[in-house]
Short mmCIF file of C-alpha atoms in Angstrom, two decimals:
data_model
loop_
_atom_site.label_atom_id
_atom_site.label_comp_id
_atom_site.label_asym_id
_atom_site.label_seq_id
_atom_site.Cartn_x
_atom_site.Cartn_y
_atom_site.Cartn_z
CA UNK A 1 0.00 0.00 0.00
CA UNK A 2 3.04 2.35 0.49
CA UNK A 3 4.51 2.28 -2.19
CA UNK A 4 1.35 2.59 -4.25
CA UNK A 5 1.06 5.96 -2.71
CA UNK A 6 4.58 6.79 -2.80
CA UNK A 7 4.02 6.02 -6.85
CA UNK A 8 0.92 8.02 -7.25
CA UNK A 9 3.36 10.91 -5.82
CA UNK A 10 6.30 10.25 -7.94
CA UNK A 11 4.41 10.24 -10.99
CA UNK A 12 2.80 13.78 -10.15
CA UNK A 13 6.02 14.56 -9.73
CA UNK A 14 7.53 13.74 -12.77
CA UNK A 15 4.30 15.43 -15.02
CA UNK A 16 4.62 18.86 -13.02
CA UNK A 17 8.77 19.16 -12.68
CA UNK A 18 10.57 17.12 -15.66
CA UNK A 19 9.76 18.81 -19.20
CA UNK A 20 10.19 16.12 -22.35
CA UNK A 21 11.14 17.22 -25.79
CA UNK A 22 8.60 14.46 -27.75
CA UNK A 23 8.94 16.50 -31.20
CA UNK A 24 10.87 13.78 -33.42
CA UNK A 25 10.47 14.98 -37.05
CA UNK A 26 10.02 12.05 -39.87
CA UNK A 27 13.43 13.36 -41.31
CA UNK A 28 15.28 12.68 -37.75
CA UNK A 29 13.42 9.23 -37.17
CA UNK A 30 14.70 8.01 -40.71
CA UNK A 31 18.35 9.34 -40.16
CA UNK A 32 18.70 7.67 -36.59
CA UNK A 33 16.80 4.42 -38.09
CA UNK A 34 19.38 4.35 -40.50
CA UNK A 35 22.15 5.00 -37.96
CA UNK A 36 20.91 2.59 -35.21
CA UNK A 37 19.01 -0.04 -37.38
CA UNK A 38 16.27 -0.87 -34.37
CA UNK A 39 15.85 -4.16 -34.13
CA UNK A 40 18.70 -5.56 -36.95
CA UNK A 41 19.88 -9.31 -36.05
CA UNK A 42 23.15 -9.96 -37.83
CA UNK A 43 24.50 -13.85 -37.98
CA UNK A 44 28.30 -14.31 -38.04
CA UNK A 45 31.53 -15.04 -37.43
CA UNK A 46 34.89 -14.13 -36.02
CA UNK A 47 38.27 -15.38 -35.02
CA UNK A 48 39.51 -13.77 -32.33
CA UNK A 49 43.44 -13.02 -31.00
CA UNK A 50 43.48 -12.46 -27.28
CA UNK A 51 45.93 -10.62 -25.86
CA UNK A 52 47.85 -12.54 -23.26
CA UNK A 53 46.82 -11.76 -19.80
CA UNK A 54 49.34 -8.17 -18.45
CA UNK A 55 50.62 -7.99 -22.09
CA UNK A 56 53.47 -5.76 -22.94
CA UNK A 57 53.13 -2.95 -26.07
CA UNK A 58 55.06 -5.15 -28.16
CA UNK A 59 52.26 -7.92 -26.98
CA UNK A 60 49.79 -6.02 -28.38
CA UNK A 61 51.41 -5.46 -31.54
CA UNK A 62 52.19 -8.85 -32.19
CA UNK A 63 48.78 -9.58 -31.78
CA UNK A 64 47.43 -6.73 -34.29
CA UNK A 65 50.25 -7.73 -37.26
CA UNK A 66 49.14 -11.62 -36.78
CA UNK A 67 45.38 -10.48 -37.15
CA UNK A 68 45.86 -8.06 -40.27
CA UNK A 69 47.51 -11.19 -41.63
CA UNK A 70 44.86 -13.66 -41.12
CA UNK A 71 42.14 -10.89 -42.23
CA UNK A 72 44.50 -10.26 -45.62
CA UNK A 73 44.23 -14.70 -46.21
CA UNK A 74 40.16 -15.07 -45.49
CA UNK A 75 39.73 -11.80 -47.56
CA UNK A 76 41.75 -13.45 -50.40
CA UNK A 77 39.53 -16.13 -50.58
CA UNK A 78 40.80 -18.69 -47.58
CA UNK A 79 38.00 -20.19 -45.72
CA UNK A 80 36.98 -18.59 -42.99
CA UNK A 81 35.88 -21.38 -40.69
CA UNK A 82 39.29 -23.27 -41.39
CA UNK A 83 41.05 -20.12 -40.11
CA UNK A 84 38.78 -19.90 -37.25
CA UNK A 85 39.22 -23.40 -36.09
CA UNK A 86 43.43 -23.15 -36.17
CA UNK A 87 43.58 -19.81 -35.08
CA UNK A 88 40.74 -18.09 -32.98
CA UNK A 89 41.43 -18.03 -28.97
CA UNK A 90 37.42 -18.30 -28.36
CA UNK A 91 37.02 -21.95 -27.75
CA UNK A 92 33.03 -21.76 -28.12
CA UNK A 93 33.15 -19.96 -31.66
CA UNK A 94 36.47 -21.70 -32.81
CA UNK A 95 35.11 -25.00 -32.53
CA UNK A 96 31.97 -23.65 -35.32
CA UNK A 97 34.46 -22.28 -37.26
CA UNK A 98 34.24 -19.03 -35.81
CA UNK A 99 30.51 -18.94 -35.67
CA UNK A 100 28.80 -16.51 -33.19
CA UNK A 101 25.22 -17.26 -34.20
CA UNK A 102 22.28 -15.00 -35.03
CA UNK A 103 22.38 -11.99 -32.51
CA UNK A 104 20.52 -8.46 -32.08
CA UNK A 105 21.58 -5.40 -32.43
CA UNK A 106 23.39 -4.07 -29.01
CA UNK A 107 24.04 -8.22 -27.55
CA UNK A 108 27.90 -7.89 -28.64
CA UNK A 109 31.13 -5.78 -27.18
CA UNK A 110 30.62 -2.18 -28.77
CA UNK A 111 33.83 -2.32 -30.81
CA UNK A 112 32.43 -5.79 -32.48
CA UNK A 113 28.12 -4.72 -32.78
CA UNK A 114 29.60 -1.53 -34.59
CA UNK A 115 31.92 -3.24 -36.95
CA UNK A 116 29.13 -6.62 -37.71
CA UNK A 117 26.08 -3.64 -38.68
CA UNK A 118 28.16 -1.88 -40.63
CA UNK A 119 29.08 -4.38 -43.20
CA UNK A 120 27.35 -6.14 -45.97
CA UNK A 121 27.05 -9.87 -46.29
CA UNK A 122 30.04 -11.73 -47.26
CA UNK A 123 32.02 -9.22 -45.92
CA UNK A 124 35.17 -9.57 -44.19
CA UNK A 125 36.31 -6.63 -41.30
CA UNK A 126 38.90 -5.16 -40.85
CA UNK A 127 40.90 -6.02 -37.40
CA UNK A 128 38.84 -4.56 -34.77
CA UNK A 129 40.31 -4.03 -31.18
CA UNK A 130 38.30 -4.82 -27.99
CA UNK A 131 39.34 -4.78 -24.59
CA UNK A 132 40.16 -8.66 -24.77
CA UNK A 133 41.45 -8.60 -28.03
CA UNK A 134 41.88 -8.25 -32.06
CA UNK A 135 38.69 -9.71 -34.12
CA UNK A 136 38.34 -10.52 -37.69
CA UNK A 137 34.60 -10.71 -38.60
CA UNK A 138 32.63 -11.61 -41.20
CA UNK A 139 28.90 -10.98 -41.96
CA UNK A 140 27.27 -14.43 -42.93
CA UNK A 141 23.73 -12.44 -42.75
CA UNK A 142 21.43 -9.94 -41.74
CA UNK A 143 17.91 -9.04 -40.92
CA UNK A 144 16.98 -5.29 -41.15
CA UNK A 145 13.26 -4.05 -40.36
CA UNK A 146 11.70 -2.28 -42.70
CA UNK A 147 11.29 1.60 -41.90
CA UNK A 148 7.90 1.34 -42.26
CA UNK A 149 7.15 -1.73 -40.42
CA UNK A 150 9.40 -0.26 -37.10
CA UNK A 151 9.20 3.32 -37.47
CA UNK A 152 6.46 4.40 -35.17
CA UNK A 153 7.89 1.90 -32.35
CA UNK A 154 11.24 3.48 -33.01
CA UNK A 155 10.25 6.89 -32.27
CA UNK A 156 7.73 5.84 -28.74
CA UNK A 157 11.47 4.45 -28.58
CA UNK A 158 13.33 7.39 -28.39
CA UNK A 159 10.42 9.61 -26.60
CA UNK A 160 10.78 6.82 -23.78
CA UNK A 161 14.82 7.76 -24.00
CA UNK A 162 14.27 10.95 -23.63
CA UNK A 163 11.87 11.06 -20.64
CA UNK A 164 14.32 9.04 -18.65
CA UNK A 165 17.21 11.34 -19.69
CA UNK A 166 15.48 14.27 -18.19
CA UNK A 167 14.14 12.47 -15.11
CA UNK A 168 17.94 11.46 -14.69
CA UNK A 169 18.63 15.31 -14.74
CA UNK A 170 15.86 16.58 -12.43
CA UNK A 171 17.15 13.49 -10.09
CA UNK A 172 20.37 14.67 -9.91
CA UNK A 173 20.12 18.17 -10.40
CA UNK A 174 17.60 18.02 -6.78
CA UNK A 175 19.98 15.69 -4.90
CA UNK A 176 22.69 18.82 -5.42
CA UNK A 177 20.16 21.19 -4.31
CA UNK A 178 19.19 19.79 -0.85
CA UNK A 179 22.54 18.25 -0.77
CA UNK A 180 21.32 14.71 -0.30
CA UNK A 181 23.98 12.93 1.71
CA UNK A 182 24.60 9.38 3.13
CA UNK A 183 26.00 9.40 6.83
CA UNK A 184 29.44 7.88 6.94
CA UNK A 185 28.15 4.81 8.76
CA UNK A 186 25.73 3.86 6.24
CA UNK A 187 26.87 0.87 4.81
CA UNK A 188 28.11 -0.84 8.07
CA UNK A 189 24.57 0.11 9.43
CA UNK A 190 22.10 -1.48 6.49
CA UNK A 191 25.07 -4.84 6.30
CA UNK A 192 24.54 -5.23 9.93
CA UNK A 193 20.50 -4.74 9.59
CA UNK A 194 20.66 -7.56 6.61
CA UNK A 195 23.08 -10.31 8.76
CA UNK A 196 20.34 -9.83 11.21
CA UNK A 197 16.97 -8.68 9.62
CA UNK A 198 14.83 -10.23 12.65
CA UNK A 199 15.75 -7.77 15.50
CA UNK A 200 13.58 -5.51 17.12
CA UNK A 201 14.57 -2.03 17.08
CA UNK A 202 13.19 0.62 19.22
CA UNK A 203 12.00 4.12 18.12
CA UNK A 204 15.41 5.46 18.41
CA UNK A 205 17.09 3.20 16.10
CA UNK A 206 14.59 3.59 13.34
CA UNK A 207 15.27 7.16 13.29
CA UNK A 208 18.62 7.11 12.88
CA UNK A 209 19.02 8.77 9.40
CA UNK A 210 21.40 5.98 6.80
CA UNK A 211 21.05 9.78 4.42
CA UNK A 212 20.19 13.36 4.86
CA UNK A 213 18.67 16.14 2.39
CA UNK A 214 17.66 19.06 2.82
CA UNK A 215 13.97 19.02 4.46
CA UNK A 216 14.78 15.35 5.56
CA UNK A 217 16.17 12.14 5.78
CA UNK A 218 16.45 8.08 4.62
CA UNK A 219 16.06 6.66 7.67
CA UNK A 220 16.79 3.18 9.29
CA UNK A 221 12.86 3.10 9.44
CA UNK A 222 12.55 3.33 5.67
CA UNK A 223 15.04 0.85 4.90
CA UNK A 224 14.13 -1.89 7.90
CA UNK A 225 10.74 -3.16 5.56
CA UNK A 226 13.46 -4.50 2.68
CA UNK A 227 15.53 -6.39 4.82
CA UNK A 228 12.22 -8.00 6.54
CA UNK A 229 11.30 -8.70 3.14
CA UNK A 230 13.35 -11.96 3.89
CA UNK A 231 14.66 -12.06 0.37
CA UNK A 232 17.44 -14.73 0.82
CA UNK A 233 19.66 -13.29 -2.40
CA UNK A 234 18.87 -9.41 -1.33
CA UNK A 235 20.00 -10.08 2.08
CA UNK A 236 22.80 -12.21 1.00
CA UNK A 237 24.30 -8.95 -1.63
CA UNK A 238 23.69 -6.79 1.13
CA UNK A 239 25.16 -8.81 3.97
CA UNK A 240 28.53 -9.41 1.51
CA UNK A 241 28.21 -7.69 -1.69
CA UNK A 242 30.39 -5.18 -2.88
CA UNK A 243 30.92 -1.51 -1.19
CA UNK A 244 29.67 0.24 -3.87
CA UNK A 245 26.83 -1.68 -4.66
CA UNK A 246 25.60 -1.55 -1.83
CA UNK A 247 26.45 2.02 -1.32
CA UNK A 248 24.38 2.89 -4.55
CA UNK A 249 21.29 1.15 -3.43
CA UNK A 250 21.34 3.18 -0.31
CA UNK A 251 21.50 6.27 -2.58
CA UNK A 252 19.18 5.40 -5.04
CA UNK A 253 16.59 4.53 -2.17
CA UNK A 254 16.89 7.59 -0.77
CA UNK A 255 16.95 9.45 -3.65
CA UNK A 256 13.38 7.82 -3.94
CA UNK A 257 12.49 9.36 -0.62
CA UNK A 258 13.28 12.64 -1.38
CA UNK A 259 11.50 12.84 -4.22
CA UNK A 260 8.34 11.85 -2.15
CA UNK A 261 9.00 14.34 0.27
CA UNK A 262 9.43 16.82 -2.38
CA UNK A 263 6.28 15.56 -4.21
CA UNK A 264 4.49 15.97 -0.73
CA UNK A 265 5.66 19.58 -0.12
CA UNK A 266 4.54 20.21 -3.44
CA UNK A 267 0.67 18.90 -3.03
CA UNK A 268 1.01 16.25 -5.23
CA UNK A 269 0.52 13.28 -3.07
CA UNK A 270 -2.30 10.53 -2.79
CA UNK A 271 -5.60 12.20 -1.78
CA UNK A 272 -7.30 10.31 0.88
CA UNK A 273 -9.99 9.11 -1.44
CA UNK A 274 -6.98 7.74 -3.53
CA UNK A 275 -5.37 6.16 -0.25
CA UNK A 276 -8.69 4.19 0.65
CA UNK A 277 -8.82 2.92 -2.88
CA UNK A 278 -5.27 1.53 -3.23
CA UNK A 279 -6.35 0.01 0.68
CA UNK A 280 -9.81 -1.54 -0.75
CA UNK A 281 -7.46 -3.32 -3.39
CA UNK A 282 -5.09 -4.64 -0.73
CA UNK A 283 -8.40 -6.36 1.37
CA UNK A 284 -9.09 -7.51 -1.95
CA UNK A 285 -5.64 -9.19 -2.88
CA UNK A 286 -5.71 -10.61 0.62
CA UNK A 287 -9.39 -12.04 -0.18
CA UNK A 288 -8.08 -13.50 -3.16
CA UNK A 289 -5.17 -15.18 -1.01
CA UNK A 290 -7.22 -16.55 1.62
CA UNK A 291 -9.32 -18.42 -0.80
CA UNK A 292 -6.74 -19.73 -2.79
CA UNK A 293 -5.25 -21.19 1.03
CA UNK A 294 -9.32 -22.42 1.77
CA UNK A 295 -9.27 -19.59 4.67
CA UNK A 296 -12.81 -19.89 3.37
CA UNK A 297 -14.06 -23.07 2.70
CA UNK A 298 -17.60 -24.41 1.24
CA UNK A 299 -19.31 -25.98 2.55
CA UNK A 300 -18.32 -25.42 6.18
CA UNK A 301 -18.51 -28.33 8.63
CA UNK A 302 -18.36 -27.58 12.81
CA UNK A 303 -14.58 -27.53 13.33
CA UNK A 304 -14.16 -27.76 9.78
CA UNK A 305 -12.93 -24.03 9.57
CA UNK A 306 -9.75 -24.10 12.15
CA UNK A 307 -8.91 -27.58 10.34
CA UNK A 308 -8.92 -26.45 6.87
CA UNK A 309 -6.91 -23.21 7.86
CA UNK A 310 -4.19 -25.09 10.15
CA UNK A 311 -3.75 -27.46 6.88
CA UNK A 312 -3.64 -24.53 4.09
CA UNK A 313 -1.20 -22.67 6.39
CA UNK A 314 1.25 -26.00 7.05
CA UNK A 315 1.20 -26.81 3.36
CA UNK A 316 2.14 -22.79 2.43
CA UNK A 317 4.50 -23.11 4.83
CA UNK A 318 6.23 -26.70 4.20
CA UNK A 319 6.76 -25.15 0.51
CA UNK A 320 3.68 -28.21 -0.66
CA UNK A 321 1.73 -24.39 -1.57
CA UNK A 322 3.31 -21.53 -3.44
CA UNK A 323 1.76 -18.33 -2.81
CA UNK A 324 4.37 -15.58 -4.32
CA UNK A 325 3.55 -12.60 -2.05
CA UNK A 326 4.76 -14.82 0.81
CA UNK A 327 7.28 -16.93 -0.72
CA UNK A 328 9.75 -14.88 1.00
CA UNK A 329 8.57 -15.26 5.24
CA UNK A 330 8.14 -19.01 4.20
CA UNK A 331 11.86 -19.60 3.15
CA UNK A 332 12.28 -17.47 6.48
CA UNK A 333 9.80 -20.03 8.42
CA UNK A 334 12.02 -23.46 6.46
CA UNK A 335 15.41 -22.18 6.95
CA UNK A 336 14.45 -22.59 10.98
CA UNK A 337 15.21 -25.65 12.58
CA UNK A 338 11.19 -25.95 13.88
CA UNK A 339 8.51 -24.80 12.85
CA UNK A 340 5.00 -25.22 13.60
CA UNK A 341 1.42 -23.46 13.27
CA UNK A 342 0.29 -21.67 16.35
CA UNK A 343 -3.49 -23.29 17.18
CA UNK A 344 -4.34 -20.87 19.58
CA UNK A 345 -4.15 -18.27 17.21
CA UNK A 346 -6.24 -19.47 14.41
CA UNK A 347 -9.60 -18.67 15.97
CA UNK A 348 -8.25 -15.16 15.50
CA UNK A 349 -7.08 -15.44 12.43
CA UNK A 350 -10.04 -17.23 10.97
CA UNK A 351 -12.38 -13.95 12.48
CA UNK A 352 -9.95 -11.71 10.90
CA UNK A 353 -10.43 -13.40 7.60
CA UNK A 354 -14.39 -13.50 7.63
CA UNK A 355 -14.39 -9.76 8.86
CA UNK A 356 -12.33 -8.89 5.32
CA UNK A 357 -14.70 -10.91 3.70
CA UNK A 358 -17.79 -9.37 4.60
CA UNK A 359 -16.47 -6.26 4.21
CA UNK A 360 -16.27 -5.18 7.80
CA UNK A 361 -12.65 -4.90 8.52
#
């Protein structure tokens, strides 16, 4: 329900503050189809010379004379695959005589996608340098779109570009202006909150700002719901991952925060009426979760109810039941060494349920 609000807010947001250029004229579309060829697949084929692993300038060179010489022989007529097969250091393409396959536009290392699209079929490259390597290529075919059959869904394309480009910018451009901030204790604070997402922490803690902007903060508070989440690879990345990984979560998540509290400040978030609908659809999704457990079975039997419930709930929980919104607490629940379903509490439960039901809760 939160974040359906905090969405409503962030997408007034983005209509009032972030201005989009959508004016594409049909002479720009047709140049940058040209250029970019939207959805081109190209099939082909390459041998490749690594460089050696640390290699020295006159490595490198070695590498680049060998290549120009094997691109002069399969331009001359040599075959290609033969080549590949003796020479290339890609074992998985070398084996196909160089073959890469059919791939999209965009799938391959930028030096080798802008070499493939630019030639015809049949054609051999010239060397091209990567970061691992020299390549000789050769185009064995192609698939272009037609302009007329991809031109409309190119240019939603580039509108779509274009708004995230300037929502970028406004991002960025407010983080300078209330000097958004993460607190130099940040990372060891949301690590040790994922190692142990079960504690309890009093008011105090959840206060305790993990970023500040001006106006406000990304608190401990706001973070503590994702590592309940019990999501075993989320808490594992942020537990162990990286420093800066996990350092640009924390900023991107409160970037997301400030922009409510801007959005907020501004008018612009959920109206109540708007609140109690996005609530009316939760009862609903937990309706529709309840039956598909039998927290409401037919017919009902004396006894029947409790019974039906403490089986639903075991299976869910066993992992016999998948029900996504909850896969995560049930991984939670079979990780521990017991488990078991609380009887005392289902009578509760099982009025809970009935009260959502009949609309009363």
């Amino acid at each position: 329900t939160r974040q359906a609000v905090e969405q409503i807010a962030l997408a007034r947001l983005a209509e009032e503050e972030v201005t989009v250029d959508s004016t594409i004229t049909d002479a720009e579309l047709r140049e940058r189809f040209a250029a970019e060829m939207p959805g081109a697949r190209a099939t082909a084929s390459q041998i490749l010379l690594a460089f050696p692993p640390s290699a020295t300038g006159s490595q490198r060179d070695s590498v680049r004379r060998h290549a120009g010489g094997l691109r002069d022989r399969a331009a001359s007529g040599e075959d290609f695959a033969a080549l590949a097969r003796q020479y290339s250091s890609d074992p998985g393409s070398a084996r196909f005589g160089g073959s890469m396959g059919t791939f999209p536009r965009g799938q391959m290392l930028p030096e080798v996608d802008q070499a493939v699209f630019s030639l015809g079929v049949g054609e051999v490259s010239e060397p091209v340098e990567s970061e691992i390597g020299v390549h000789v290529l050769r185009v064995d075919g192609l698939e272009i779109p037609d302009f007329d059959e991809m031109g409309e869904q190119f240019r939603t394309r580039i509108v779509e570009q274009r708004r995230l480009d300037a929502e970028e910018a406004y991002l960025n451009g407010l983080a300078g202006e209330l000097a958004l901030t993460l607190e130099p204790n940040a990372l060891e604070v949301a690590r040790a909150l994922a190692r142990n997402p079960g504690a309890r922490l009093g008011r105090r803690a959840l206060d305790r700002p993990l970023a500040t902007f001006q106006g406000g903060a990304y608190t401990v508070g706001d973070f503590e719901p994702l590592v309940r989440s019990g999501n075993p690879a989320l808490l594992q990345a942020l537990a162990a991952g990286p420093d800066s990984a996990v350092l640009t979560l924390l900023e991107d998540l409160s970037k997301q925060t400030m922009l409510v509290r801007r959005a907020e400040s501004l008018g612009l978030g959920a109206t109540p009426a708007e609140v109690d609908s996005i609530a009316g659809e939760a009862r609903e999704l937990v309706r529709d979760l309840a039956r598909e457990i039998g927290l409401f079975p037919a017919p009902e039997s004396p006894g029947g109810s409790e019974d039906a419930v403490t089986l639903a709930l075991e299976r869910v929980v066993a992992g016999e039941q998948e029900i996504i919104p909850l896969a995560g607490i049930t991984f939670l629940l079979r990780a521990r060494e017991e488990w078991s379903i609380r009887s005392e509490a289902l009578g509760a439960t099982l009025t809970r349920a009935r009260q959502l039901e009949a609309g009363t809760g």
